PDB file of C-alpha atoms in Angstrom:
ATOM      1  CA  UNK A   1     -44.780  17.238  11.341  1.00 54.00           C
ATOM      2  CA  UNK A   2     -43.093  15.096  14.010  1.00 66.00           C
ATOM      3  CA  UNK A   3     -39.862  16.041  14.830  1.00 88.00           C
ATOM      4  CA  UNK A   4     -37.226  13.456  16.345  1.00 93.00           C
ATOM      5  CA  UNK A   5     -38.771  10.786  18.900  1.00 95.00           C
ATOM      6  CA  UNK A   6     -36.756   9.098  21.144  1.00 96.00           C
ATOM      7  CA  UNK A   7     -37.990   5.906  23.685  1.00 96.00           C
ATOM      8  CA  UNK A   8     -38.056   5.060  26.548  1.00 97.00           C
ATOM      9  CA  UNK A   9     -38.051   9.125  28.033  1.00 94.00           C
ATOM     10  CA  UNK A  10     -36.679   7.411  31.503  1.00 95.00           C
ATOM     11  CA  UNK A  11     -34.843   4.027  32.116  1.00 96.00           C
ATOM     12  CA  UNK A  12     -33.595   2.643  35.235  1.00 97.00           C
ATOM     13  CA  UNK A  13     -31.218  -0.458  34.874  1.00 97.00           C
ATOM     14  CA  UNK A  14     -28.585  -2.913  36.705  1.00 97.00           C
ATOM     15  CA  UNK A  15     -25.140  -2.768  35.984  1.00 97.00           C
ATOM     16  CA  UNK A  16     -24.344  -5.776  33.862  1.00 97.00           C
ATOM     17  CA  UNK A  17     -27.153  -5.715  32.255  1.00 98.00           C
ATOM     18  CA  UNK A  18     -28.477  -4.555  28.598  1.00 98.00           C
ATOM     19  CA  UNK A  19     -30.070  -1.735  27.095  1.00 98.00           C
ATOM     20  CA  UNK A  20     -31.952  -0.791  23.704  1.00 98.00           C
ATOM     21  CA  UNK A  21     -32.906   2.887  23.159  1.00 98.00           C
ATOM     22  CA  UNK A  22     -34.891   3.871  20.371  1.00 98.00           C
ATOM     23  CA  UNK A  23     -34.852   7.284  17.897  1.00 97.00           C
ATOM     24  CA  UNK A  24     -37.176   7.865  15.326  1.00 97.00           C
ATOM     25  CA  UNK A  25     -36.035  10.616  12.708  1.00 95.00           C
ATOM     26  CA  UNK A  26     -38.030  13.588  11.601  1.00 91.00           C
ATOM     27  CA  UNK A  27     -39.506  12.934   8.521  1.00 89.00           C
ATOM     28  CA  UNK A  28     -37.094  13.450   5.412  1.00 85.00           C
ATOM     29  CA  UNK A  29     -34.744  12.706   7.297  1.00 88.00           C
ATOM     30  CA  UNK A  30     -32.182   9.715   6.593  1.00 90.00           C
ATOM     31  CA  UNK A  31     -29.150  10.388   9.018  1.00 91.00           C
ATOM     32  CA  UNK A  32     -29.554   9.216  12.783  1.00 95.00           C
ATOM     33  CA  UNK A  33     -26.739  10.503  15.078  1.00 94.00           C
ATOM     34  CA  UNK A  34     -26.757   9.334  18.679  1.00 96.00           C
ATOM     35  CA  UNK A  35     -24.692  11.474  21.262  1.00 95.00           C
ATOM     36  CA  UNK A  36     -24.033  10.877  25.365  1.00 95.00           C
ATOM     37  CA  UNK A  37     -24.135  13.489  27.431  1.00 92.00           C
ATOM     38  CA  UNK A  38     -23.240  13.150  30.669  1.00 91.00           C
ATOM     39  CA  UNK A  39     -24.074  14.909  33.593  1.00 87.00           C
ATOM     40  CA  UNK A  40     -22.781  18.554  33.501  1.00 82.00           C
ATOM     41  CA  UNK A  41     -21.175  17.900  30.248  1.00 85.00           C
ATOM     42  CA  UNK A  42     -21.250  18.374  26.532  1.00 85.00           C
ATOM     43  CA  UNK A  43     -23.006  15.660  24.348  1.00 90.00           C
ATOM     44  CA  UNK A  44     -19.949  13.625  23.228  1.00 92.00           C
ATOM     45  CA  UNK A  45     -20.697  11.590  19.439  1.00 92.00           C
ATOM     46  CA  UNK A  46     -21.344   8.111  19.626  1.00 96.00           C
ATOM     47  CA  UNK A  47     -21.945   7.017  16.556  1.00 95.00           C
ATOM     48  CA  UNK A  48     -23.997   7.899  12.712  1.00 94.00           C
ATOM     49  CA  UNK A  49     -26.095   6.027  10.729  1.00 95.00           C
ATOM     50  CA  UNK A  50     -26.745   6.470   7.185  1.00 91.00           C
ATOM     51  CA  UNK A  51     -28.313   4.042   4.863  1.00 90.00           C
ATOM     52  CA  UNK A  52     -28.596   1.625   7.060  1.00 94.00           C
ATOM     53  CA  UNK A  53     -24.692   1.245   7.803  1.00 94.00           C
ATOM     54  CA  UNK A  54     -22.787   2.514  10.762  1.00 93.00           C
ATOM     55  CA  UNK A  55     -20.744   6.019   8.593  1.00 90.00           C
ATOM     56  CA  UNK A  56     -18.689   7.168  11.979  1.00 89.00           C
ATOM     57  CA  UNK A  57     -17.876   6.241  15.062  1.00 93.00           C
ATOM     58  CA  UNK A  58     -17.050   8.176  18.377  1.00 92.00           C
ATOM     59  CA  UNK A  59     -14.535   7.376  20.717  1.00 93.00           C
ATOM     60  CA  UNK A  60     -16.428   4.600  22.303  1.00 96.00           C
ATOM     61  CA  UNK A  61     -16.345   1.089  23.462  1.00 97.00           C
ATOM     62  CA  UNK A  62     -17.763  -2.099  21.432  1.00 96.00           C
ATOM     63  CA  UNK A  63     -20.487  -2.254  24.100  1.00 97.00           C
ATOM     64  CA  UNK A  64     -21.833   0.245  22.226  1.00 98.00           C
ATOM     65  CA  UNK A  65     -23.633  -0.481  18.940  1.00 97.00           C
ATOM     66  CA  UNK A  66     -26.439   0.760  16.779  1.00 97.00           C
ATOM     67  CA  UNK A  67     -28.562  -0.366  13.836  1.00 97.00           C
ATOM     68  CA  UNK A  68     -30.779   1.453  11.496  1.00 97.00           C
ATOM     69  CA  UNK A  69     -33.659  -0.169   9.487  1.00 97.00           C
ATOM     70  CA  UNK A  70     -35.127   0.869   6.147  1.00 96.00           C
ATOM     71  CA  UNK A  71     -37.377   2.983   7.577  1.00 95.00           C
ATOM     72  CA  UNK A  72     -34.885   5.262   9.161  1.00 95.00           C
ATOM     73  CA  UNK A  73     -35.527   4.740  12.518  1.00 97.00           C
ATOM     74  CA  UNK A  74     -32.308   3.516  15.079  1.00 98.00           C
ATOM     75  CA  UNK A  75     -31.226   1.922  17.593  1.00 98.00           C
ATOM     76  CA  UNK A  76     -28.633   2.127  19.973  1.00 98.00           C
ATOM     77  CA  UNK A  77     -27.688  -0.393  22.640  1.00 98.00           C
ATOM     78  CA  UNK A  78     -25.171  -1.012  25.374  1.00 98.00           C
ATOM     79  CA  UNK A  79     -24.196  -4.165  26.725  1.00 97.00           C
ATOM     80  CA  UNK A  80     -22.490  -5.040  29.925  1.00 97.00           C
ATOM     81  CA  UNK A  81     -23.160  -1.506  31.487  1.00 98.00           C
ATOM     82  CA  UNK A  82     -21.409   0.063  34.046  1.00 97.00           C
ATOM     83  CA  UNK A  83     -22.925   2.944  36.733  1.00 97.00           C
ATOM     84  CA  UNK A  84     -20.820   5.396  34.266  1.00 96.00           C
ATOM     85  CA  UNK A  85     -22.787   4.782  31.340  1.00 97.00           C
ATOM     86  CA  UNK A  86     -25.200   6.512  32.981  1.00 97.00           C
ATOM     87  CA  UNK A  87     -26.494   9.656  31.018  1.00 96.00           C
ATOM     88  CA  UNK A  88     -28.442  11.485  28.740  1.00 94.00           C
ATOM     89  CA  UNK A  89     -28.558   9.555  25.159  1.00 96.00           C
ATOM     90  CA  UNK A  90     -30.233  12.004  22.604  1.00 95.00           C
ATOM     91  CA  UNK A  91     -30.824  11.513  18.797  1.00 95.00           C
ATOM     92  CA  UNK A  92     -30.156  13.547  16.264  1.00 93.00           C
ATOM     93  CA  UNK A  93     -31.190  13.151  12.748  1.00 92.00           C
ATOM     94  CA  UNK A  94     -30.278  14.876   9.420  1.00 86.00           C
ATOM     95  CA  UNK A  95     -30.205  14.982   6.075  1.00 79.00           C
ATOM     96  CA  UNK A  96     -27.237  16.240   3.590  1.00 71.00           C
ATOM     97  CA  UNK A  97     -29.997  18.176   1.180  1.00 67.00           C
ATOM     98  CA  UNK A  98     -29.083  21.305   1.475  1.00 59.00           C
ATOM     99  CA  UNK A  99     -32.301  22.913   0.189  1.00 56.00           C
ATOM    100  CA  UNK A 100     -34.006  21.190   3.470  1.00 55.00           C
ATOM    101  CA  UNK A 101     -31.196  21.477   5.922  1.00 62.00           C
ATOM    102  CA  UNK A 102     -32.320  20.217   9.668  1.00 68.00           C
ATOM    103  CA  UNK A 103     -30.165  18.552  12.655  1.00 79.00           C
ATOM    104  CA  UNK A 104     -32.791  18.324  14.591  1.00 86.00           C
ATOM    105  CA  UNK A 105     -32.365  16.705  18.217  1.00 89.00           C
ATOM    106  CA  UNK A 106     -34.945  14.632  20.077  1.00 91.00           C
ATOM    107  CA  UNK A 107     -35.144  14.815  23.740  1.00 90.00           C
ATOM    108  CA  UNK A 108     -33.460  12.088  25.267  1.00 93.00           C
ATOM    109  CA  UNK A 109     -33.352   8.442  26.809  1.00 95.00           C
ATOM    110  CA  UNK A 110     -32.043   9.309  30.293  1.00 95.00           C
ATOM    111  CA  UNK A 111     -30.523   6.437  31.587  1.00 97.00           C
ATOM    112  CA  UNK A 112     -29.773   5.272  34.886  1.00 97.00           C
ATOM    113  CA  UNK A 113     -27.789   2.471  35.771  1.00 97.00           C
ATOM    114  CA  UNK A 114     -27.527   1.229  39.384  1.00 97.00           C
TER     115      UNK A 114
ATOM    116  CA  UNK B   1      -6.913  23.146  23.959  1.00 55.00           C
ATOM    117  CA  UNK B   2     -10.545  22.026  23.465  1.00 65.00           C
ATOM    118  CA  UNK B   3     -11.615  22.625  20.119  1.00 85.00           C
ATOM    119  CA  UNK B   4     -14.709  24.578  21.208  1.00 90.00           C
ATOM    120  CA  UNK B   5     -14.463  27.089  23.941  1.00 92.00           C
ATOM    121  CA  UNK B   6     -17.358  29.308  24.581  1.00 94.00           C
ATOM    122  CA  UNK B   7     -17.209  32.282  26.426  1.00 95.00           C
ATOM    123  CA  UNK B   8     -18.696  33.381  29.271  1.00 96.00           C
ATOM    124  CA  UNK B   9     -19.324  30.074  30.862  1.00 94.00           C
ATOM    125  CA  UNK B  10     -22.272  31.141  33.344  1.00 96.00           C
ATOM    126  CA  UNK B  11     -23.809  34.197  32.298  1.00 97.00           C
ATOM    127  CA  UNK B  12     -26.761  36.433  34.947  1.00 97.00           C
ATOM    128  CA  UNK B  13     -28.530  39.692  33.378  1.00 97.00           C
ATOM    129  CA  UNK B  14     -31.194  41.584  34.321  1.00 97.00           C
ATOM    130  CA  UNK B  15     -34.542  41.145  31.838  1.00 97.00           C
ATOM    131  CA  UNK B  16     -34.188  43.247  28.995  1.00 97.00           C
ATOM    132  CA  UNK B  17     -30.094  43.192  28.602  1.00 97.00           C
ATOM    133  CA  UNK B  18     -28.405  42.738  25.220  1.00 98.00           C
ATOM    134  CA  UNK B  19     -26.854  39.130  25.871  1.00 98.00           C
ATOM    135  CA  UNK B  20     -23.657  38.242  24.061  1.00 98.00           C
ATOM    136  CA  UNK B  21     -22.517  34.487  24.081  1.00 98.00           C
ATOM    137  CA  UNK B  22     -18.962  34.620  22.107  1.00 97.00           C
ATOM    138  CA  UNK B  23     -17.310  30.351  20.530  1.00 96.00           C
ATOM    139  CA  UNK B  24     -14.304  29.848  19.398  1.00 95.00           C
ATOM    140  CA  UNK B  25     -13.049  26.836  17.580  1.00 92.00           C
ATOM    141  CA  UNK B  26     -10.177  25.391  15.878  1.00 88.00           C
ATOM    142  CA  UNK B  27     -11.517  22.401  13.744  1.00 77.00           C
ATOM    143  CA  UNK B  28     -11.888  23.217  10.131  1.00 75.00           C
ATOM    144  CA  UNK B  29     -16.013  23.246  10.083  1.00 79.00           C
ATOM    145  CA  UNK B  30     -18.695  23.143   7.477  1.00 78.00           C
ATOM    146  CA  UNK B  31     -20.956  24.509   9.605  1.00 85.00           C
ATOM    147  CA  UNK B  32     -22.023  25.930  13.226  1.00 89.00           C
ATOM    148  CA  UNK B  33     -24.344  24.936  15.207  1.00 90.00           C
ATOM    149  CA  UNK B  34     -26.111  27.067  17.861  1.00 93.00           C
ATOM    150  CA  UNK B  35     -27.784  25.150  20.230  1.00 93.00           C
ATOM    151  CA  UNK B  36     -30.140  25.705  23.230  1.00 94.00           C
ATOM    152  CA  UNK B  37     -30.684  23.101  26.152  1.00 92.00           C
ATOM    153  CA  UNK B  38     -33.621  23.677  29.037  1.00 87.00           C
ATOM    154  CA  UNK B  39     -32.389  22.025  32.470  1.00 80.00           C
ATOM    155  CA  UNK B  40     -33.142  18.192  32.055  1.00 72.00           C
ATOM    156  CA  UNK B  41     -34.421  19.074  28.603  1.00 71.00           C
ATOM    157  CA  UNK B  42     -33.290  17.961  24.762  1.00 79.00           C
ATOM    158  CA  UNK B  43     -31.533  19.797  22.862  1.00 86.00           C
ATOM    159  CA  UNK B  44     -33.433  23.044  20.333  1.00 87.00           C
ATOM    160  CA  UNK B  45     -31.524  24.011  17.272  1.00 86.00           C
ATOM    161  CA  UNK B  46     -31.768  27.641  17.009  1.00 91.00           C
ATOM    162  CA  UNK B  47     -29.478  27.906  14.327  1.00 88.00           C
ATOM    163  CA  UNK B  48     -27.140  26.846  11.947  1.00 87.00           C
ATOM    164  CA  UNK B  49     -24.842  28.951   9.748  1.00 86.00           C
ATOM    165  CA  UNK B  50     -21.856  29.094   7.413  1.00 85.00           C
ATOM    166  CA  UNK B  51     -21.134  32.244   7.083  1.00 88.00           C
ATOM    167  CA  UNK B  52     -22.155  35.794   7.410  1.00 92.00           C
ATOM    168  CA  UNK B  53     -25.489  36.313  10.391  1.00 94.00           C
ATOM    169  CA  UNK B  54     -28.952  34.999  11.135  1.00 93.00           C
ATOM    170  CA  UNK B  55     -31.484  36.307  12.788  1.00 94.00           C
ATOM    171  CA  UNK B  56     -34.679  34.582  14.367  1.00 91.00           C
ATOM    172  CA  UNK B  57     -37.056  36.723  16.725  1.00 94.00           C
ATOM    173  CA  UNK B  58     -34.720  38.382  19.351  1.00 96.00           C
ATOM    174  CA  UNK B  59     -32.082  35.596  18.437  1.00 96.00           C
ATOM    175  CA  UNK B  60     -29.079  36.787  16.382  1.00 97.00           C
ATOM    176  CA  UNK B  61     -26.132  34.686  15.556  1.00 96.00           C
ATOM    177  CA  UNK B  62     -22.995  35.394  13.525  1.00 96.00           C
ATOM    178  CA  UNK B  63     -19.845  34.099  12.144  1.00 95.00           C
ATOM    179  CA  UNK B  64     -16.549  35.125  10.933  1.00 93.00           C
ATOM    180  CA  UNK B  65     -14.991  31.772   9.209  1.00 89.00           C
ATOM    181  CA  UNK B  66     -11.597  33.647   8.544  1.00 89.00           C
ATOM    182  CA  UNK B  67     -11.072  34.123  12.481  1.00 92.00           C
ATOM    183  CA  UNK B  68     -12.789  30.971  13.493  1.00 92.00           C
ATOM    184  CA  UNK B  69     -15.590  32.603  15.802  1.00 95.00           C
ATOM    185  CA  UNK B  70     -18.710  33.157  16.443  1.00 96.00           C
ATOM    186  CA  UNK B  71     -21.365  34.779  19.065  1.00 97.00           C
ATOM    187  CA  UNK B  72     -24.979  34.253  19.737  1.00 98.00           C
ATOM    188  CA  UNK B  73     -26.835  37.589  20.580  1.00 98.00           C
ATOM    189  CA  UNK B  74     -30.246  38.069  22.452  1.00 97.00           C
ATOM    190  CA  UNK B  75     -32.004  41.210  22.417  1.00 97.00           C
ATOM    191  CA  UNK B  76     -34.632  42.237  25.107  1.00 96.00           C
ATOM    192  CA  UNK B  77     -33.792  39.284  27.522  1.00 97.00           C
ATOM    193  CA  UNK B  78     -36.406  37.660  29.299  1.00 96.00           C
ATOM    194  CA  UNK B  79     -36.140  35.056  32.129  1.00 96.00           C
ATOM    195  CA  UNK B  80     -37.557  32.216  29.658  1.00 94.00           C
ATOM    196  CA  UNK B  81     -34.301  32.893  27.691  1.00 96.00           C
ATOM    197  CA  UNK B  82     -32.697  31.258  30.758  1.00 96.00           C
ATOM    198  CA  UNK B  83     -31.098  28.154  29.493  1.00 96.00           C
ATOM    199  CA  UNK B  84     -27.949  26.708  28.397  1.00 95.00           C
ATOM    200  CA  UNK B  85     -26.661  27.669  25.238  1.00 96.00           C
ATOM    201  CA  UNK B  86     -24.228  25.413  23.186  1.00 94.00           C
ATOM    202  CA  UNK B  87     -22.032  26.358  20.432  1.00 93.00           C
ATOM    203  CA  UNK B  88     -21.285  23.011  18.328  1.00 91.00           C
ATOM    204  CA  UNK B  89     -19.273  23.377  15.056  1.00 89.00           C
ATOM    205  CA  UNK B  90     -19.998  20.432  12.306  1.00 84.00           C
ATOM    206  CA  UNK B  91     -17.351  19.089   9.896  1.00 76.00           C
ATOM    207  CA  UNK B  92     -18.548  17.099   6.773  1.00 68.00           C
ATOM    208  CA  UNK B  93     -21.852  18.490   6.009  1.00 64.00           C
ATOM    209  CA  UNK B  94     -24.176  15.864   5.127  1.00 61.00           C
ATOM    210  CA  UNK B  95     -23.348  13.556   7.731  1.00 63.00           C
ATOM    211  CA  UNK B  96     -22.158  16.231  10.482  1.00 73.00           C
ATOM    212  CA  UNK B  97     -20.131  15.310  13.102  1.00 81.00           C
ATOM    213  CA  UNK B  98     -21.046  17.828  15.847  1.00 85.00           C
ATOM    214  CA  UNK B  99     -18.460  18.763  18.666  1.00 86.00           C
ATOM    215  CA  UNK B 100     -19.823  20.445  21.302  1.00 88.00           C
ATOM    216  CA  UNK B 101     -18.829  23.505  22.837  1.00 84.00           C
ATOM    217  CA  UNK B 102     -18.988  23.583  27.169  1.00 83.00           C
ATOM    218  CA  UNK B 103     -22.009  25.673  26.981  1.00 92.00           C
ATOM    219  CA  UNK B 104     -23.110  28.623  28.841  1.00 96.00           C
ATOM    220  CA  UNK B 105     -25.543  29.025  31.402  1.00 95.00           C
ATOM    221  CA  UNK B 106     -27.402  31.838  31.229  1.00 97.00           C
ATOM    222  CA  UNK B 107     -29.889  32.882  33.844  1.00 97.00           C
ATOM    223  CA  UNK B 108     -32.324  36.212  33.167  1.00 97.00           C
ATOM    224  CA  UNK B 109     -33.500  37.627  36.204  1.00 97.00           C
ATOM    225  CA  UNK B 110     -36.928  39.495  35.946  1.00 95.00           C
TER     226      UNK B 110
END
């Protein structure tokens, strides 16, 4: 059983430009988190996505923005970046049934910007 | 105040030693989230409890919900232990909102 897969593992990019990173959940899951963690920092929470609409935001910019398609799967881009957007960008998915419990985190999009 | 502080920040032992990693946290939570992160590595979900203790291998983990704390335990340390361990309280279970504690790095010599 696959857990959480995230893509690209490594991404090297120009400030200004745009980015798409990718999370697939873990199966039976329908709850995609996405969380930045910074260099010798704590994951901060960027966003969750449940059914396919945007449920809570972090205390981040509008250059930041996600989707989710039927499938569960999300996305998460950033326009306009700057060299501090550079981080780690793992996915977390999730599912509020209790009797199957999981946040389960994928490994990360670590993404440069120069 | 941060809402999550985790105590001792860096943590060394000898292989072997009883490890103690103590959180404390002042949002109202529906869960806690113990968390372990290899250098340059995602992030492992070792557990996640709402009361009471776990256990998982050499991995123990309890809470007291009254005092708002909890503390990850490791018994017979060994260096692949080495990691850092995050302590990340959820609110609204069912579409949790984690907040991460700062994490303690904890190195096992052999």
């Amino acid at each position: 059983d696959a857990g959480v897969t995230q893509s690209p593992t490594h991404l090297i990019k120009t400030r200004g430009q745009q980015v798409t990173l990718r999370c697939s959940p873990k199966s039976g899951h329908d709850t995609v988190s996405w969380y930045q963690q910074a260099l010798g920092q704590g994951p901060q929470f960027i966003f969750q996505y449940y059914e396919e609409e945007e449920r809570q935001r972090g205390n981040f910019p509008d250059r930041f923005s996600g989707h989710q398609f039927p499938n569960y799967s999300s996305e998460l881009n950033v326009n306009a970046l700057l060299l501090g957007d550079s981080a780690l960008y793992l996915c977390a998915s999730s599912t509020p049934d209790r009797e199957d419990y999981g946040y389960t985190f994928g490994s990360g999009t670590r993404l440069t910007v120069v | 105040k941060n809402e999550v502080e985790q105590s001792p920040q860096n943590l060394t032992a000898q292989e072997g030693e009883f490890i103690t990693i103590n959180c404390s946290y002042s949002v109202g939570i529906s869960a806690l989230h113990w968390l372990q992160q290899h250098p340059g590595g995602g992030i492992v979900s070792l557990f996640m409890l709402s009361s009471g203790k776990k256990k998982h291998g050499r991995l123990i983990a309890t809470i007291n919900i009254q005092e708002k704390h909890s503390s990850l335990h490791i018994t017979a340390s060994h260096p692949r232990d080495s990691a850092v361990y995050i302590c990340a309280p959820g609110i609204n279970f069912g579409n949790e909102k984690l907040t991460f504690g700062t994490g303690t790095r904890l190195t096992i010599i052999p």
